[in-house]
Coordinates of C-alpha atoms in Angstrom, one line a residue:
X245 CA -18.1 6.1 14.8
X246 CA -16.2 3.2 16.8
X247 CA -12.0 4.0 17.5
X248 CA -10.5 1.0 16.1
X249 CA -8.5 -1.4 18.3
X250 CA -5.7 -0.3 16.3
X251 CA -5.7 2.9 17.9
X252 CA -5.2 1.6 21.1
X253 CA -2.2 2.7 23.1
X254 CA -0.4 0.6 23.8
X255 CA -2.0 -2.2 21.3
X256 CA 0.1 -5.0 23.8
X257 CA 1.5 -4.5 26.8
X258 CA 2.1 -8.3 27.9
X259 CA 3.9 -10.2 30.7
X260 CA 4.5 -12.9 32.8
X261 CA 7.2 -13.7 35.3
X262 CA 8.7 -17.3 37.2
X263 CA 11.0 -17.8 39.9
X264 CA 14.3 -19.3 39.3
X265 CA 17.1 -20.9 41.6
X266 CA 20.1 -18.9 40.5
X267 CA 21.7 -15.6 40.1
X268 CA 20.4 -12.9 38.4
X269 CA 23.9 -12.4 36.9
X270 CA 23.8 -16.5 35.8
X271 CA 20.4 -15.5 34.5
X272 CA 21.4 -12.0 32.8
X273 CA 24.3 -13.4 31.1
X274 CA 22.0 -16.4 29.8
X275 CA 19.2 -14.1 28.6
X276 CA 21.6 -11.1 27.3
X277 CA 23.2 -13.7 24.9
X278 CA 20.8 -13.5 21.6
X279 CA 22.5 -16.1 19.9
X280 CA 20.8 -18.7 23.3
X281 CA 17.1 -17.3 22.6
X282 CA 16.5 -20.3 19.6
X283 CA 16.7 -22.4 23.1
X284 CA 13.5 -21.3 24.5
X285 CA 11.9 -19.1 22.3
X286 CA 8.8 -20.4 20.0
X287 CA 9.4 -19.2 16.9
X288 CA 13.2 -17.7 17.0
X289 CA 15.6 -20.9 15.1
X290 CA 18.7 -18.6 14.5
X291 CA 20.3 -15.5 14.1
X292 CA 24.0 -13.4 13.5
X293 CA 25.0 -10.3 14.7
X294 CA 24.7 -7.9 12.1
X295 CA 26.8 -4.5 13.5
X296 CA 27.8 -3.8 17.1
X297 CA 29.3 -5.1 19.7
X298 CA 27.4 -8.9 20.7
X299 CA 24.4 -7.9 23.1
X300 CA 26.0 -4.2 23.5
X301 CA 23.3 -1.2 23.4
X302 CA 23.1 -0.3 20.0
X303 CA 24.1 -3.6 18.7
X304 CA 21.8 -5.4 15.4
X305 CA 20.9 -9.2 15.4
X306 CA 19.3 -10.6 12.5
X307 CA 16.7 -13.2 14.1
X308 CA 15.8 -16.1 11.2
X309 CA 11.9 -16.8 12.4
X310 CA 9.8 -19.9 12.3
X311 CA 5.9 -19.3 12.0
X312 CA 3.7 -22.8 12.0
X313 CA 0.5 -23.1 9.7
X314 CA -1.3 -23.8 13.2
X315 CA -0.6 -20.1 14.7
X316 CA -4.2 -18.0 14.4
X317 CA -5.0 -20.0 11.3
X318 CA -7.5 -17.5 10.1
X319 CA -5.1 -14.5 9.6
X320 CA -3.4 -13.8 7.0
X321 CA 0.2 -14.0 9.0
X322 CA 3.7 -14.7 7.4
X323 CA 4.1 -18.7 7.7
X324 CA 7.7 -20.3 7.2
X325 CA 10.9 -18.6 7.7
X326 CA 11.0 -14.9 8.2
X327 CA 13.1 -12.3 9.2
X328 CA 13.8 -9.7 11.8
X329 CA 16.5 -6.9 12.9
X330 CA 16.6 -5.9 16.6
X331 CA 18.3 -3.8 18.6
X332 CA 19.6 -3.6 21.8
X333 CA 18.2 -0.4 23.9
X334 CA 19.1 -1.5 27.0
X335 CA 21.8 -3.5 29.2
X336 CA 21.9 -3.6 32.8
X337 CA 24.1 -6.7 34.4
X338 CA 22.2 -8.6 37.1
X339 CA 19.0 -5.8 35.8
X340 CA 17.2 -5.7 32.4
X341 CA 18.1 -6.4 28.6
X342 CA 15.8 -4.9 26.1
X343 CA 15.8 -5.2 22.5
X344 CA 13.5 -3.4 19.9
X345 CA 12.3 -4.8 16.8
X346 CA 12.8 -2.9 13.7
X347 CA 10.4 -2.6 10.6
X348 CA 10.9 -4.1 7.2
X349 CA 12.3 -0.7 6.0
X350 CA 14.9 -0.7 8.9
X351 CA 13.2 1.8 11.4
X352 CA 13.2 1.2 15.2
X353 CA 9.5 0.5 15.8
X354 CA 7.8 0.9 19.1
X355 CA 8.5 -2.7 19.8
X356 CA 10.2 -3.8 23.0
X357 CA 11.1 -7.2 24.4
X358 CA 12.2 -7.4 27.9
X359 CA 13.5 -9.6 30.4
X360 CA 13.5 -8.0 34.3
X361 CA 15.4 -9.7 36.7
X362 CA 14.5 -9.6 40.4
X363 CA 16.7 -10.8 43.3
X364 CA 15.3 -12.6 45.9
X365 CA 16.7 -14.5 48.7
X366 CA 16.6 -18.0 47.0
X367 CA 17.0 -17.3 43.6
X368 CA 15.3 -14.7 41.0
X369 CA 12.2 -13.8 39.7
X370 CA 12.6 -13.3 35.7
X371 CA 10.0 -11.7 34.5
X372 CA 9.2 -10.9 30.2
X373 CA 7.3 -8.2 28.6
X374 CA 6.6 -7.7 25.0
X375 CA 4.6 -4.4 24.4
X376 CA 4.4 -3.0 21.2
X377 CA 2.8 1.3 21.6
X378 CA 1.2 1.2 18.7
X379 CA 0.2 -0.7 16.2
X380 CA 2.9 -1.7 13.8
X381 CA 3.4 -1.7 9.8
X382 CA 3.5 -5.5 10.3
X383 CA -0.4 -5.2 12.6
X384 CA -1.4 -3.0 9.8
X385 CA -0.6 -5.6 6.9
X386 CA -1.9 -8.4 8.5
X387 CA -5.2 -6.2 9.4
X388 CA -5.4 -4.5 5.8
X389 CA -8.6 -6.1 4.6
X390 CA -10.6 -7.0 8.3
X391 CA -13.5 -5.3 9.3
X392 CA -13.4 -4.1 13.2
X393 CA -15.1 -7.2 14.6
X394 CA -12.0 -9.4 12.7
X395 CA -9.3 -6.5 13.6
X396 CA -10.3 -6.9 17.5
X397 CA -10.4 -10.7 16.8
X398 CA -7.3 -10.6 15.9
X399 CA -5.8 -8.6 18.6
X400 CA -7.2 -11.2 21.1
X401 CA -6.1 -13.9 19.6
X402 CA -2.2 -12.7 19.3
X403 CA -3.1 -11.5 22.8
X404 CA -3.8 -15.0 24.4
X405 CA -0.5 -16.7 21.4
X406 CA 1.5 -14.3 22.5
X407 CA 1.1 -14.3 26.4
X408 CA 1.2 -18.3 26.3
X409 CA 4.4 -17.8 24.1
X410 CA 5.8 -15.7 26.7
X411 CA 4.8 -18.3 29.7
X412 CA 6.5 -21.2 27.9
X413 CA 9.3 -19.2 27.0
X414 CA 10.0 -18.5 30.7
X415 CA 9.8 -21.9 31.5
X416 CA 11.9 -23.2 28.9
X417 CA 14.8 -20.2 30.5
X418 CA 14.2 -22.0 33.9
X419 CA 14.9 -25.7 32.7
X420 CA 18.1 -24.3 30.6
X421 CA 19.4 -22.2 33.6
X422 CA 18.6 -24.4 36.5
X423 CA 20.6 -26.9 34.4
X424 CA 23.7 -24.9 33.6

């Protein structure tokens, strides 16, 4: 019998970095602000702090999502406007911000977005990570009704949407920080 994909730990672990001509301060204080990420990210529009202190550890933010009819068209993925709760696990000035996502039923999942912020001598290198340990209630939906061969399809395709979402994301940072 075959271990499905879904068993795999973790089930993302994804990442890219780019160099920018600023501080990582300039940087962290750009990235640490939840309420920017509808600048650069690709399917983020809005959001509102929902309990905490704005981009404190511990803090809520109620992301209002955006999901195209052109995103891995095959799979049965939520399209429109959706919603998510994350929480802030970690902030270090000039370091790292962290956030987890939470499941529909409010629980912190195994779900971390980062941004990693390197000094250098002419600038910083930001890197992103998404990596999610195991496979989430929302993986588990979506896969409900695939066989293996469509459950590892669909694993490599969110693989190569979410690590080009992550490259254009960091891009898009660069152009809104090398601007401000």
């Amino acid at each position: 019998m075959t271990t499905s994909i879904l068993e795999s730990r973790p089930l993302f672990e994804l990442g890219a970095e780019i160099h920018i001509a600023a501080s990582a301060d300039k940087i962290y204080s750009i990235v640490s602000d939840m309420k920017r990420h509808s600048e650069w990210s690709s399917e983020l529009q809005d959001g509102k702090w929902l309990s905490g202190e704005p981009g404190a550890v511990g803090s809520v933010f109620l992301g209002e999502n955006f999901r195209s009819d052109d995103i891995v068209t095959w799979a049965p993925l939520i399209r429109g406007i959706w919603h998510t709760k994350s929480e802030v696990v970690e902030t270090s000035p000039g370091q790292a911000f962290r956030w987890k996502i939470h499941s529909k039923t409010g629980e912190p999942q195994d779900l971390v977005w980062s941004f990693v912020l390197t000094p250098g001598e002419d600038g910083t290198t930001l890197s992103q990570t998404f990596r999610m340990g195991y496979a989430s209630p929302g993986i588990h939906e979506i896969t409900k009704d695939m066989d293996e061969p469509d459950k590892r399809k669909f694993i490599a395709d969110w693989t190569v949407k979410m690590t080009r979402d992550i490259q254009e994301t960091l891009e898009k940072i660069k152009v809104v920080v090398e601007k401000a």
